Amino acid sequence: MAHANGGSGDEQKKAAAAAATRSNKYDRQLRIWGEHGQGALEQASVCLLNCGATGSEALKNLVLGGIGNVTAVDGGLVHESDLGNNFLLSAENLGQPRAKSMAALLQEMNDSVLIDHIDASPESLLDSDPGFFARFTLVIATQMRDRSLVILDEVCRRFSVMLLVARSYGLTGYVRISLREHAVIESKPDNTVSDLRLHRPWPELTTFVEEFNLETEDSLVHKHIPFAIILLKVCEEWRSKHGGALPSTTKERSEFKSLVASKKQAQDEDNYKEAVAAASKVWSPPSLSSEVKAILEDGAADVDSSSSDFWILVAALKRFVASEGGGEFPLDGAIPDMHSFTEYYILLQRCYQAKAESDVSAVEAHVRSILSQLGRDPDSISRAAIKHFCKNSRNLRVLRYRSLAEELGLKEVGAKLQKYLPFEGDNTNYAIYLMFRAVDRFAEEFGRFPGAMADETVEEDAAKVGAIAHKLAGEIGLDGGVSEELVYEFCRFGGGEIHCVGAVVGGIASQEAIKLVTKQFTPTAGTLIYNAISSTTTIFQL
Amino acid sequence: MEARWRDIDFLLQRPGKLVSDGFEPGPEVCSAARSVCLVIGSSLSLQLREFLRDFKILVIGAGGLGCEMLKDLALSGFGNIDVIDMDTIDVSNLNRQFLFRMHDVGKPKAQVAAEKIMQRIKGVTVTPHYGRIEDKDIEFYREFQLIVLGLDSLEARSYINSIACSFLEYNEDGELDMSTIKPMVDGGTEGFKGHARVILPGFTPCFHCTLWLFPPQVTYPLCTLAETPRSPAHCIEYVHLIQWGQDREGESFNPDNPEHMTWMYEQALKRAEQFNISGVTYSLTQGVVKNIIPAIASTNAIVSAICSLEALKLATMCSKGLDNYMMYSGTQGVYTHTVSYEKDSSCMVCSPGVPVEVDGSITLQEFIDMLLLDARFKDKLSKPSVSFQGTNLYMQAPPVLEEMTRPNLQSSLLSLMGSKGVLNVNDRKLAGVLRVQVAFRNVATPMAV
């Protein structure tokens, strides 16, 4: 809508004020995922199925974080029991639709989020209008049973919508992502090893290093030479005396360190201390993780015209590694702090950054060429995107998930769960996985969860669900089985949703959702079981 | 009312097979809860429900963790919660401190949090305390049966830890009187990571026993800041730690004052430009100077809920407890690690006493002088007062007590104590009490009468 010039000054002020408030409000999280991450959240559309404690908690965290829009789906009405475990429902809502009530209280937490609600059960929607789910980026399905989840999963995959399953059951919980493929460029591992290429300096770096003299008589200069340069010079010296080879045996490595230390002229030379401490970087440069190697070997890297940008970039990366890279990945360009004169450090930094840029240009050329070969617009991937990819190339991740139908069909599950048994120790988290399947089968047969009725039925139900669990364990060939105590505890839970457990499970679900939507950090690769009794979690790759 | 607690009553009303047994510290602690749990029957529900409703619990902090903890504890049945926080609400809190709204900015966190919880959850009493934890009397803390910590600093945790540990009473054989244990549950978060731990002082490690868990703060050498800066953070810290004091002498830097922060940023930028360093931004300046810890709702929700669940278990024994430290990381998948740390048997804060061996002839005055010179107590003592099994041996204050106990200074410590034992040392500098286990050497055998 056009505004008259007289009003635009005010509009601009308002817009500026709103922007400042927004950055202020999200400051603590912008420092984690940046503006681009926040932007991805604000564009996302999330559907929550079932507004119990677990679902409400998951949504609360996403709304506080500024997710674009959410739709809460629930076919139930607010009961007394909701007031005992759900902060987003209040006494005034008793008897009213749960989705509508929760949505209203949720809206108070962040008026930037668009919140909608559907007062219908997820199962009825799946039945009558599966196309409903197509509009979402992500569906978070809470407190749903296996049978409906399998149907939902099929629908979500059909429409390329991400699915996140989260359930809390008494003192246990369960989280599982389901989608075909999720590629992460910015996985942001906790520990990054800097790539100094001490073992393979490129020509410009070697030239730069020549300017420095470790024998200089200027003591001030001597103690401000950056450690990377010290190591590069000592490498050159070593190579000249060892036929071009670098230290390889333990003895040689120890000699190399002594050689470095011998260059010290005075006791207070911190740069030489740093050099000795960093010497191992010469013979142990950062290696490629198995995940990244697998990505290069992945069939999807044989691109065709329907390939995603991510795989096109991987294909270009492969070409780079095979040619200009000489086996190396594009240089990251970042260097750690080094005790040094500012000037030396900045110049060294620029040397690394220049090499990183030239690697990006080489990869870029491959990207454009591949796109052309595939009949696609060669400029469809920006240099900025290519640079971003190169900088993170050592930490790429690709996750693929089996369909729920396949997993819950339980065919190979037994053998896979079996592998975890030796590591479980006192934990019975594999048995909890089995109990979730068992209670759902019980519910199919008896129309309720075990122990959901009066206290007197707990023992009876325990016998019945125990038999189901035992049978399941037999079917899938799981030796461990389920202990009597655990079966009993599951009946004791009565299928109830405890607030604290819902908050943990919902909390984890919201975190996984954020990772999926921002495409930063690495989502959980398997099925997560949360055991609130022992306060442990296990992730099963099934 | 009962229908409201349907789901959690499945836990509290019904006997369980994986409930707390070997983990609890002893029959005296939470004895009411234990006896109640052993009784199975419909009368149990009322007893345990009432027990929780009246159980006195303190939440320290009403921020990212505190808000979540208040909600979690209230929705677990705790009906009598106190909360203390010295801060007021800021816009940057709103991405996670869900009890606060834009119109609450500037108001005390403890007060608004208490109001909101009581509005939404009927029947719970939340008593706010707007102030510093240090300004509360030690007797204030003694009243509570459990303390839950939602803090963001080492110092604050250390302080509360000292207070809780000072309630411990050991006999001369170093045996703990279990009823003096003040249980604590401590949570902490940073970005996608966090931890939850249960501290039963004297039994599990206290906070001080495991200080090594906390990584040291990043500091830069002075010469780097002053002469050879290389990173944007170096430039910022120079302005923060050196240039401010020079250019704005006498003015104390207030990070919440926009003019102060803007000056800091602009000066840091100038300095960076001088050295050809790029990367100084207003956001980075704030981050470095205020030591900002990134924070999100989800991690706070997860850690607080784990802590609150442990509080429920400690109070009711309704399930096995966390033994005793759980770390959480959500950056690469979800990774948790639960470990049972052991306490440091000579911990200065929670152990029966730091061992000190003295000559049998030493006087109380000489003993006090020795304490002041002991490297282990460096910076912890200035004018120590000494007591033994409830009797004041020497009190530095008030003047009346000082005068009364002054003659003891010339007496031999051995004659004052009778035999080896544990002395309680108090000092203005100490948050709690320092227990010193005194052993005597060169003790002459008593002569036959």
Short mmCIF file of N, CA and C in Angstrom, two decimals, chain A residues 25 44 50 55 92 115 167 195 213 228 260 271 278 300 365 383 395 438 457 484 489 504 522 524:
data_model
loop_
_atom_site.label_atom_id
_atom_site.label_comp_id
_atom_site.label_asym_id
_atom_site.label_seq_id
_atom_site.Cartn_x
_atom_site.Cartn_y
_atom_site.Cartn_z
N LYS A 25 14.92 -8.56 21.35
CA LYS A 25 14.18 -9.70 21.89
C LYS A 25 14.90 -11.01 21.56
N ALA A 44 9.03 -20.41 8.46
CA ALA A 44 8.54 -21.79 8.58
C ALA A 44 7.09 -21.86 9.06
N ASN A 50 -2.12 -32.61 18.56
CA ASN A 50 -2.43 -32.87 19.98
C ASN A 50 -1.77 -31.90 20.93
N GLY A 55 2.93 -31.60 23.55
CA GLY A 55 2.76 -30.74 22.38
C GLY A 55 2.81 -29.27 22.74
N GLU A 92 -10.42 -21.37 33.06
CA GLU A 92 -11.46 -20.71 32.26
C GLU A 92 -11.79 -21.48 30.98
N ILE A 115 -0.85 -17.67 14.83
CA ILE A 115 -1.27 -18.92 15.46
C ILE A 115 -2.70 -19.25 15.05
N ARG A 167 6.63 -38.31 21.95
CA ARG A 167 5.65 -38.90 22.86
C ARG A 167 6.20 -38.95 24.26
N ASP A 195 42.66 -25.54 10.01
CA ASP A 195 43.33 -26.13 8.85
C ASP A 195 44.48 -25.23 8.43
N ASN A 213 62.87 -14.48 9.32
CA ASN A 213 64.16 -15.08 9.62
C ASN A 213 64.20 -15.47 11.10
N ALA A 228 52.78 -20.41 13.37
CA ALA A 228 52.62 -21.11 12.09
C ALA A 228 53.82 -20.89 11.20
N VAL A 260 62.42 -27.32 16.90
CA VAL A 260 61.60 -26.12 17.07
C VAL A 260 62.02 -25.38 18.34
N ASN A 271 55.71 -17.39 21.63
CA ASN A 271 55.43 -17.89 20.29
C ASN A 271 56.13 -19.24 20.05
N ALA A 278 52.08 -26.85 19.15
CA ALA A 278 51.30 -27.08 17.93
C ALA A 278 52.02 -27.94 16.91
N ALA A 300 23.99 -39.94 -4.71
CA ALA A 300 23.36 -38.67 -5.08
C ALA A 300 24.36 -37.66 -5.63
N ALA A 365 33.82 -22.32 -10.48
CA ALA A 365 33.92 -22.65 -11.90
C ALA A 365 33.33 -24.03 -12.16
N ARG A 383 27.65 -17.01 -5.68
CA ARG A 383 29.00 -17.17 -5.15
C ARG A 383 28.97 -17.20 -3.62
N ASN A 395 32.51 -30.27 7.25
CA ASN A 395 31.53 -30.65 8.28
C ASN A 395 30.15 -30.93 7.73
N ALA A 438 4.48 -52.26 22.66
CA ALA A 438 3.57 -53.17 23.38
C ALA A 438 2.32 -52.44 23.87
N THR A 457 -6.67 -52.51 38.55
CA THR A 457 -6.44 -53.21 37.29
C THR A 457 -4.97 -53.28 36.91
N GLU A 484 10.24 -57.59 34.40
CA GLU A 484 8.94 -57.50 35.06
C GLU A 484 8.73 -56.12 35.67
N GLU A 489 6.04 -50.88 35.79
CA GLU A 489 6.12 -49.42 35.81
C GLU A 489 5.27 -48.83 34.68
N VAL A 504 10.47 -32.11 28.98
CA VAL A 504 11.76 -32.59 28.44
C VAL A 504 11.56 -33.06 27.00
N THR A 522 23.20 -30.54 13.84
CA THR A 522 22.84 -31.84 13.28
C THR A 522 21.65 -32.43 14.02
N THR A 524 18.97 -35.29 15.31
CA THR A 524 19.20 -36.65 15.82
C THR A 524 18.94 -37.67 14.74
#
